[in-house]
Coordinates of C-alpha atoms (C1' of nucleotides) in Angstrom, one line a residue:
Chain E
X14 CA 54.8 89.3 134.4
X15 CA 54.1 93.2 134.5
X16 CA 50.4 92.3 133.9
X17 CA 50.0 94.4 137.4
X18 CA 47.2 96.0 135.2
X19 CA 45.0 93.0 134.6
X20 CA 42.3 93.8 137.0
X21 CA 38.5 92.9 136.9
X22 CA 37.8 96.0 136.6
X23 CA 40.0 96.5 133.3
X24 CA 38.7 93.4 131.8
X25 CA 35.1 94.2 132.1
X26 CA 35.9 97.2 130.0
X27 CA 38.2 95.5 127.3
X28 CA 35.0 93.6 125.6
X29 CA 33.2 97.3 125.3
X30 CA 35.9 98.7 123.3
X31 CA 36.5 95.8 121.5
X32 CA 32.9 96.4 120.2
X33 CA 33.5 100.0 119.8
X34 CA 36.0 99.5 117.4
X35 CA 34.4 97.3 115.5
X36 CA 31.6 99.9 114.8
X37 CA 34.1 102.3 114.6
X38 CA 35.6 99.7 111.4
X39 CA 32.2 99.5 110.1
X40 CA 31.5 103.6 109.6
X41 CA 35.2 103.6 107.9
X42 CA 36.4 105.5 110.8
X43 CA 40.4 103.9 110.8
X44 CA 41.7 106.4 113.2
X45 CA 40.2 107.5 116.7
X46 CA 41.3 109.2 120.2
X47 CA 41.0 107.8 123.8
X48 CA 38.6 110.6 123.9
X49 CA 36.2 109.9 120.9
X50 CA 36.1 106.2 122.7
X51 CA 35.7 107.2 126.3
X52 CA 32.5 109.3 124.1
X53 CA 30.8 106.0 123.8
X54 CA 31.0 104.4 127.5
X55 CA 30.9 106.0 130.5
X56 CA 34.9 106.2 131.2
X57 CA 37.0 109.1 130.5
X58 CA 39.4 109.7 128.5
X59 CA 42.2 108.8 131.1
X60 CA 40.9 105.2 131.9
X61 CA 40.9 104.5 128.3
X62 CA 44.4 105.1 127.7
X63 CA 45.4 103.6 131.0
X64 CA 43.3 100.8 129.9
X65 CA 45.1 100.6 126.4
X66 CA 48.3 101.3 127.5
X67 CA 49.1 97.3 126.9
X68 CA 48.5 98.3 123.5
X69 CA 50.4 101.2 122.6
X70 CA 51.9 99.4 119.7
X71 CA 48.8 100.6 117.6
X72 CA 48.8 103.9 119.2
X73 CA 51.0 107.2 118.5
X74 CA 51.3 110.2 120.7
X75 CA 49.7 113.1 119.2
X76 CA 47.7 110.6 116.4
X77 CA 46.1 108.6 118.3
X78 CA 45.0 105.0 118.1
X79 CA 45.0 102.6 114.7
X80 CA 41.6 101.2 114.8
X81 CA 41.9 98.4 112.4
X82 CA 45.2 97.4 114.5
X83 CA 44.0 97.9 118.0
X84 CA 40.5 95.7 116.8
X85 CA 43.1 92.8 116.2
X86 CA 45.3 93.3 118.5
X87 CA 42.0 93.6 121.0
X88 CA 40.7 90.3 119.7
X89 CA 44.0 88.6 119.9
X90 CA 44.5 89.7 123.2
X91 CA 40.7 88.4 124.4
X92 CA 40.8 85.2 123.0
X93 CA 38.4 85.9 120.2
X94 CA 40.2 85.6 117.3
X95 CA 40.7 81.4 118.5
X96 CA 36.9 80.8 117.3
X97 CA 36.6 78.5 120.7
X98 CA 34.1 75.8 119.7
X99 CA 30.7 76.6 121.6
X100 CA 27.5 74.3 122.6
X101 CA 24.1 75.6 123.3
X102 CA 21.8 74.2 126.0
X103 CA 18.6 75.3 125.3
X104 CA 15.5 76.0 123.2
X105 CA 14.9 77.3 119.8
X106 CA 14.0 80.3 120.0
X107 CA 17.1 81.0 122.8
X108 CA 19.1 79.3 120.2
X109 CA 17.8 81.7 116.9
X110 CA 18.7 84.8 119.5
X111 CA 22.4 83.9 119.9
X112 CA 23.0 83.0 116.6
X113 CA 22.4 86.3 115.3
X114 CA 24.5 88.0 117.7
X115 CA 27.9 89.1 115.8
X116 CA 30.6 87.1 118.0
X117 CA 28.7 84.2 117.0
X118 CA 27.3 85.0 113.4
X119 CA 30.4 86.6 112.2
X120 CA 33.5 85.1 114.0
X121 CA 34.5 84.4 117.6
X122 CA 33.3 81.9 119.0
X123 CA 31.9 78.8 116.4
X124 CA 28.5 77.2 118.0
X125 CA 28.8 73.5 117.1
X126 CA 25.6 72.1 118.3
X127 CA 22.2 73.1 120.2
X128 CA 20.5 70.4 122.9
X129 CA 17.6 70.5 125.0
X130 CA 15.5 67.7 126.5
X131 CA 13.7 67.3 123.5
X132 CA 15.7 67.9 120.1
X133 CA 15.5 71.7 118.8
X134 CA 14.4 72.2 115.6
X135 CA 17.3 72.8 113.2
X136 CA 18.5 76.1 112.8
X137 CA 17.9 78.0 109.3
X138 CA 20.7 78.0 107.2
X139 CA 22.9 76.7 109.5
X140 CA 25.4 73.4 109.9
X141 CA 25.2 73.5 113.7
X142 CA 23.8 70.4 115.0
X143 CA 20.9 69.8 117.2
X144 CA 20.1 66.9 119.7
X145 CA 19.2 65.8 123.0
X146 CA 21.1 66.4 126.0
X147 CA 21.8 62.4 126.6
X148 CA 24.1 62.7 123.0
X149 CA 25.7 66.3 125.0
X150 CA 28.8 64.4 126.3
X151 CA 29.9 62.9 123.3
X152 CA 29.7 65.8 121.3
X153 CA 31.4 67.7 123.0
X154 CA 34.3 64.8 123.3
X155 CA 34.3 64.0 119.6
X156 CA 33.8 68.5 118.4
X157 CA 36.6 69.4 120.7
X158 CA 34.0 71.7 122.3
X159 CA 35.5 74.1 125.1
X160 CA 32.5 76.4 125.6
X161 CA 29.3 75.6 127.2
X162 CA 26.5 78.3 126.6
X163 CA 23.4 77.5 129.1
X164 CA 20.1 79.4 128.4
X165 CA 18.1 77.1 130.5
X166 CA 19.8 74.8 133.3
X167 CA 20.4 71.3 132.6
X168 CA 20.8 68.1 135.4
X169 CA 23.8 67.6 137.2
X170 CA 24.8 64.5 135.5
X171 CA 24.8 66.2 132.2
X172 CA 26.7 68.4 133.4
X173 CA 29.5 66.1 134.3
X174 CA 29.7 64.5 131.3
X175 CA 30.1 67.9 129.7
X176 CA 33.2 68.4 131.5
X177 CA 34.5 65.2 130.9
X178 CA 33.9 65.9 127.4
X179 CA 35.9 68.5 127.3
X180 CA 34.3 71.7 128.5
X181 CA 36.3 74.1 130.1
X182 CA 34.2 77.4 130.3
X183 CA 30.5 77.7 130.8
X184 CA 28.5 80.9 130.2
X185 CA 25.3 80.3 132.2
X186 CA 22.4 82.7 131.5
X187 CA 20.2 80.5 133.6
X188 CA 18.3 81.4 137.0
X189 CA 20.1 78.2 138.7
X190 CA 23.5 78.8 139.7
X191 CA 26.1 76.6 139.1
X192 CA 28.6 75.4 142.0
X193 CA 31.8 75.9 141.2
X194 CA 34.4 73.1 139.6
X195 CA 38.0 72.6 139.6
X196 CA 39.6 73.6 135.9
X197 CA 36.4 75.1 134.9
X198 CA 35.2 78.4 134.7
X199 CA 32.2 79.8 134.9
X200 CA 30.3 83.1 134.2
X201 CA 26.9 83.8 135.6
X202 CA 25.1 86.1 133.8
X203 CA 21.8 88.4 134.8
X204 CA 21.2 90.7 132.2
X205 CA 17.6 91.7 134.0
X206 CA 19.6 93.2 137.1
X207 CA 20.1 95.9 134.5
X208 CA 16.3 95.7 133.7
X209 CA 15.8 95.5 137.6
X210 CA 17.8 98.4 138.4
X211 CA 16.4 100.4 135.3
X212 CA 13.0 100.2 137.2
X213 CA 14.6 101.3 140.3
X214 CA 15.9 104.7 138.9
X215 CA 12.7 104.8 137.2
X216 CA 10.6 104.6 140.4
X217 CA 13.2 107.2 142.3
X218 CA 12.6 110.7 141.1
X219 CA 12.4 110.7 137.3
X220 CA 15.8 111.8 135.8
Chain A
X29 CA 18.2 112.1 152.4
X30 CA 20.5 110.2 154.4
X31 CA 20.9 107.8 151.3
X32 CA 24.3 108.3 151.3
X33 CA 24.7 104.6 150.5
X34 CA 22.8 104.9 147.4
X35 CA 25.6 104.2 144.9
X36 CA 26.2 102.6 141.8
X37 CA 27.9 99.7 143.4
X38 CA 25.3 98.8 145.8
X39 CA 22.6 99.0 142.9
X40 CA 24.6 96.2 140.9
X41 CA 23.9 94.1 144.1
X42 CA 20.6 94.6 145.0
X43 CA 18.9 92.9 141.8
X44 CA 21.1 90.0 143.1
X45 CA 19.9 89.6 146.2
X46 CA 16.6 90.1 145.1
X47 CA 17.2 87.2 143.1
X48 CA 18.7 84.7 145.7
X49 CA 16.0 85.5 148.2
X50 CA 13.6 84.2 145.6
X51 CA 15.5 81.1 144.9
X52 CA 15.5 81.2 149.2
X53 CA 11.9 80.8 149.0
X54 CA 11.1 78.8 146.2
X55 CA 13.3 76.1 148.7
X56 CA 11.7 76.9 151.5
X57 CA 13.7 79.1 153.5
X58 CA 12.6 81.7 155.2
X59 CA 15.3 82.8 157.6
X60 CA 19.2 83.7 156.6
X61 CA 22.1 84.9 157.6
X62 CA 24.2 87.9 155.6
X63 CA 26.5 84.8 155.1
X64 CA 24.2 82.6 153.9
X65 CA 23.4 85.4 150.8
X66 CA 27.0 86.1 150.8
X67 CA 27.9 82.7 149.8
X68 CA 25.3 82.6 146.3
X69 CA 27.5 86.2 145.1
X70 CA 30.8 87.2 144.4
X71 CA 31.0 89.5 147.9
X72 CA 31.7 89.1 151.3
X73 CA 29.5 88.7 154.4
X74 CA 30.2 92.5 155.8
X75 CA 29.2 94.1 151.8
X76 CA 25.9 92.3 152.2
X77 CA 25.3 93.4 155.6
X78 CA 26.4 96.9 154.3
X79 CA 24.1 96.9 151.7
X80 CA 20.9 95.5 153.3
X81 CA 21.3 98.2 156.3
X82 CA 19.0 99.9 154.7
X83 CA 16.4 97.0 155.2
X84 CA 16.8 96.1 159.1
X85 CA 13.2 96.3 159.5
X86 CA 13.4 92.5 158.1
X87 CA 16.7 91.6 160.4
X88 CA 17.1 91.0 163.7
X89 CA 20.6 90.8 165.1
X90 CA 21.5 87.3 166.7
X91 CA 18.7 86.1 164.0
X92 CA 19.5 87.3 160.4
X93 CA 17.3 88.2 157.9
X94 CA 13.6 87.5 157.4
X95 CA 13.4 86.3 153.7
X96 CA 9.6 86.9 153.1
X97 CA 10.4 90.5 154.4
X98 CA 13.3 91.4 152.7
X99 CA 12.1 90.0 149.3
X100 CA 9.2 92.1 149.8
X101 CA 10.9 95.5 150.9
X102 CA 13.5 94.5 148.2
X103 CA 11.0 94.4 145.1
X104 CA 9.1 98.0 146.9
X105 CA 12.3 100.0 146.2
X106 CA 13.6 98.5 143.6
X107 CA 10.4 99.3 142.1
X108 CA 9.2 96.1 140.8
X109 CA 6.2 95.7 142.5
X110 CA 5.1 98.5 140.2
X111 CA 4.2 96.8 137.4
X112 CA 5.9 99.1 134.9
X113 CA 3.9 98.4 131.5
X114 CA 6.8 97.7 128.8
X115 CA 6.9 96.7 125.1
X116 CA 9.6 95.0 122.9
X117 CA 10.9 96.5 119.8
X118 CA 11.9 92.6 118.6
X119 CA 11.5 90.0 116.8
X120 CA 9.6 86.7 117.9
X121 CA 12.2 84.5 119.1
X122 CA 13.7 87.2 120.9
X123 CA 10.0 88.2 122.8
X124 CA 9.5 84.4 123.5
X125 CA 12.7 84.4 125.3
X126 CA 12.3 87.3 127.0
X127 CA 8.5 86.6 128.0
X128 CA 10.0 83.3 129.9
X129 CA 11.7 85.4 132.7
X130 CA 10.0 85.4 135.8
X131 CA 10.4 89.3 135.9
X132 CA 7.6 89.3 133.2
X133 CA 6.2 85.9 133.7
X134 CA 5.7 85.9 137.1
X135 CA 5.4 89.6 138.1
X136 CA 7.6 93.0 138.3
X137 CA 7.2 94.4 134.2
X138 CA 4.1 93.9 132.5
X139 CA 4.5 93.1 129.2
X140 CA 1.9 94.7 126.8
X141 CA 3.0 94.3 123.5
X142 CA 6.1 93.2 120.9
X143 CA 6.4 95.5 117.8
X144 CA 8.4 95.2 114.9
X145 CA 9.5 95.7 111.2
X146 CA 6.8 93.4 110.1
X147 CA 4.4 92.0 112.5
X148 CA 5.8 89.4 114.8
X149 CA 3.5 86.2 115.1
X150 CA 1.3 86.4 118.5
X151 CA 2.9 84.9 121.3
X152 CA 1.6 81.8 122.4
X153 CA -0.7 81.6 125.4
X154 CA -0.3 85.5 126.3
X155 CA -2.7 89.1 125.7
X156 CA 0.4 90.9 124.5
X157 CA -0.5 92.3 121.5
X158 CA 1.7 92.3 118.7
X159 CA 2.2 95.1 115.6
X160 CA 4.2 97.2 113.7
X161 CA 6.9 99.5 114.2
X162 CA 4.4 102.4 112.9
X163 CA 1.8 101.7 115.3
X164 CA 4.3 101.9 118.2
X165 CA 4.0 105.6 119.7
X166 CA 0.1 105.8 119.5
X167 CA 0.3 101.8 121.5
X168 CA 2.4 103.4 124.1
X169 CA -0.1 106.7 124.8
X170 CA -3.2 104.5 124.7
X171 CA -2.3 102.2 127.3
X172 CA 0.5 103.5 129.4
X173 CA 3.6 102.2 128.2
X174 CA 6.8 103.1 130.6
X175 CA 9.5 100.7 129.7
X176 CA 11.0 100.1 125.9
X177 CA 12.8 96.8 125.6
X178 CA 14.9 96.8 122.2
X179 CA 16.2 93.4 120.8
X180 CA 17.3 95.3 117.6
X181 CA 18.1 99.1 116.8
X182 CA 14.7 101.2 115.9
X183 CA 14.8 104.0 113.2
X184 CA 15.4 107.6 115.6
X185 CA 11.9 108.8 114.6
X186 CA 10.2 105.7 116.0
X187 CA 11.7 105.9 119.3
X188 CA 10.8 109.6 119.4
X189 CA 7.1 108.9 118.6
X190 CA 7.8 105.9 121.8
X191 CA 8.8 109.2 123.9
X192 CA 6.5 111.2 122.8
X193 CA 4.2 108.4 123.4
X194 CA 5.4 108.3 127.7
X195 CA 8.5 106.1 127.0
X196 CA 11.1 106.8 130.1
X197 CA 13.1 104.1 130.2
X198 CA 14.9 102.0 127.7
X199 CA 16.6 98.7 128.0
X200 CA 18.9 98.2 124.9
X201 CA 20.1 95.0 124.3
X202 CA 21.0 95.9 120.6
X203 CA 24.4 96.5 119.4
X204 CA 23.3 99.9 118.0
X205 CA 24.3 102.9 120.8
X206 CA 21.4 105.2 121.7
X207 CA 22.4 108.9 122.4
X208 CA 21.4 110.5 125.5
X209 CA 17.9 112.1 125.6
X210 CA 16.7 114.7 128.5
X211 CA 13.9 112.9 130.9
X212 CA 14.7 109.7 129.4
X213 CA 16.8 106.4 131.5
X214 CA 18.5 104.6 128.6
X215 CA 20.4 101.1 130.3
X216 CA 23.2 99.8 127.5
X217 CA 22.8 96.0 128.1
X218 CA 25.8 93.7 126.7
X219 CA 25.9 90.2 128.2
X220 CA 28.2 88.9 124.9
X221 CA 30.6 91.0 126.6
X222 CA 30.9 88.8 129.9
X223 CA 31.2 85.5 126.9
X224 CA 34.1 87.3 125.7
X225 CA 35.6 87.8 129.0
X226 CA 35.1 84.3 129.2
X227 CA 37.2 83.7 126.3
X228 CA 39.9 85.7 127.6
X229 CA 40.3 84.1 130.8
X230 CA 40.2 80.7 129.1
X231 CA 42.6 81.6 126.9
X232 CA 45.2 82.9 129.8
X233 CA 46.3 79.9 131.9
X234 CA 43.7 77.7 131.9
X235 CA 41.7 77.9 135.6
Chain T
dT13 C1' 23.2 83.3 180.1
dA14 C1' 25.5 81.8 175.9
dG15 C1' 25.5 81.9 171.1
dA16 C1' 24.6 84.0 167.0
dT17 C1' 24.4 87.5 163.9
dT18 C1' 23.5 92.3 162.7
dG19 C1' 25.0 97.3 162.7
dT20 C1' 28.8 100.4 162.3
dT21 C1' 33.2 102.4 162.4
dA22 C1' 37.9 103.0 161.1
dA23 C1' 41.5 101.1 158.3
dT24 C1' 42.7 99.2 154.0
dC25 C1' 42.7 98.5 149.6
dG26 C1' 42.0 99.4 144.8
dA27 C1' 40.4 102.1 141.0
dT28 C1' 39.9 106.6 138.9
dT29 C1' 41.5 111.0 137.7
dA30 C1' 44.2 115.4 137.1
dA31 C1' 48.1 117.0 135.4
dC32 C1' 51.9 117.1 132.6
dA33 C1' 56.0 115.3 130.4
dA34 C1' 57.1 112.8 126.3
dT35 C1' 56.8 112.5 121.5
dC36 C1' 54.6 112.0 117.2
Chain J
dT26 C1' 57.7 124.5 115.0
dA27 C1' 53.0 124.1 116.8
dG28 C1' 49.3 121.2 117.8
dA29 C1' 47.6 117.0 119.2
dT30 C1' 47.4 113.2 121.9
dT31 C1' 49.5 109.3 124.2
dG32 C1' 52.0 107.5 128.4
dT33 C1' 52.7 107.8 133.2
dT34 C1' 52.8 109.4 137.8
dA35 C1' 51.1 111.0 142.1
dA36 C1' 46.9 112.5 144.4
dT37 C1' 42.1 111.6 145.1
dC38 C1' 38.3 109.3 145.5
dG39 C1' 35.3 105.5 146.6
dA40 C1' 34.4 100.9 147.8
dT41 C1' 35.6 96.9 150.6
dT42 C1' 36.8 94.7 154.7
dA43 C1' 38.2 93.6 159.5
dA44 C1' 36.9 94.0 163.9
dC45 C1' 33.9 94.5 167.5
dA46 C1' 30.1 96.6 170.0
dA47 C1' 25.2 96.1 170.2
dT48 C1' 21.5 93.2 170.8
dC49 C1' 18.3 89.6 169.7

DNA sequence: TAGATTGTTAATCGATTAACAATC
DNA sequence: TAGATTGTTAATCGATTAACAATC
């Protein structure tokens, strides 16, 4: 209701501020303008308080916005402050990547387990579990697992158990795409486009 | 001139297609239709039409699109037939993961070297050559180095001696926020950010 | 020729912005 | 009060789509 707002376009944006913030929290900066965040993306001023209008309980008019309020708030809002239990699919070394990443080291989502073909080594100073992808249903089914995090693609059966386990919401930084399910969603992700597209600028006059 | 089409929306689709119409030919299909690609993305028929005007040397009308062709004349201009010579400011897992895309396994960015704090261990099965932070800028002089791929935030005055060294592009997967150089592309990569989208959109009504 | 599918335009739709009133 | 900055609207801008002509 009134959510008239909640566009794609919106919610691409929410997660950059969200991260904004939290940089902001960690230099000790507790108040900020829509213009010293528009600074650090590549919206202006305007789209950041039309953006953050939902929020303008940790804003003032002629102050500006609370950081340490709007962070929460933010997180609340996103779904990040629910620490959604998470399962990798994949190797290692994909595994040691995304555990060092804040959402996961520091809070947001909680990754339960990691599963490949053959068993990953056990992560360092860690209580997540490792295991093959035939023990990936059950897991999930007995962890309450929700998230599915995909760094390599796994069979179709898998899959399926997966989601009768339990799994709701699948972030797939694969090369295969996934078709889509009922009840579940599913991200793809390509961050080489960016990589791709880098080149492309590169290759059309330098600038 | 006359590349009118050339915006920013259209360049978040090319690396896509580029991508299907390799998975097109790793099946075997050489021949589709604008529906065909339309179905593997998020957009309709008449945007992929819209956006692959600029290829109709590989379509013919009543025929579609000549995969072999289009991949081809896709990789020219998006530059990644180029061979762009790149190094990774990372550590190892995160150069073992990286090295696994086909972009840099199979061909488009050649991948000459992984540099970091301390030494990385050598990556297995490759010629990439592996160092220190301090050797970076004299490693990207002596052999050509285009593209800087950072997994973690560099001290400033490394990444000036990268610069100095030919550096013109930079894909940033690090948290840390680079500030705007003259002569230099700098891409702000965050694919946590689509996870936490995710989140979101689990956490509204499930579907 | 009939069928298929691109190429292209004009209309629609949605997102961004400029401007300023509201208010801290 | 003066200065700052949000909240909000109306106008602009750009991207998407529907429809169909062109043509293989």
């Amino acid at each position: 209701m009134a959510d008239s707002q909640n566009n794609a376009a919106v919610l691409t944006r929410l997660p950059q501020y969200y991260r904004i913030l939290r940089r902001f929290l960690q230099q000790g900066i507790y108040r900020c303008s829509s213009e010293e965040i528009a600074a650090q993306t590549d919206c202006s001023p305007t789209a950041v308080r039309s953006d953050l209008r939902r929020f303008s309980g940790c804003a003032k008019q002629g102050y500006g916005y609370h950081v340490k309020q709007l962070y929460t708030a933010l997180g609340n809002y996103l779904g990040v402050l629910d620490e959604f239990r998470a399962v990798l699919v994949g190797d290692g070394a994909a595994a040691q990547v995304i555990c060092q990443h804040p959402l996961i080291a520091v809070h947001g989502i909680r990754l339960c387990g990691v599963f490949s073909q053959t068993c990953p080594a056990p992560l360092p100073a860690s209580q997540t579990v490792t295991g093959t992808l035939a023990e990936l249903g059950a897991f999930c089914r007995e962890n309450g697992v929700s998230l599915l995090l995909l760094t390599e693609p796994i069979p179709v059966h898998v899959l399926d158990e997966a989601i009768a386990g339990g799994v709701k919401g699948i972030w797939n930084l694969s090369e295969e795409k996934l078709e889509a399910r009922d009840g579940v969603l599913i991200r793809e992700v390509h961050p080489f486009d960016t990589l791709i597209s880098l080149c492309c600028a590169l290759k059309q006059g330098e600038a």
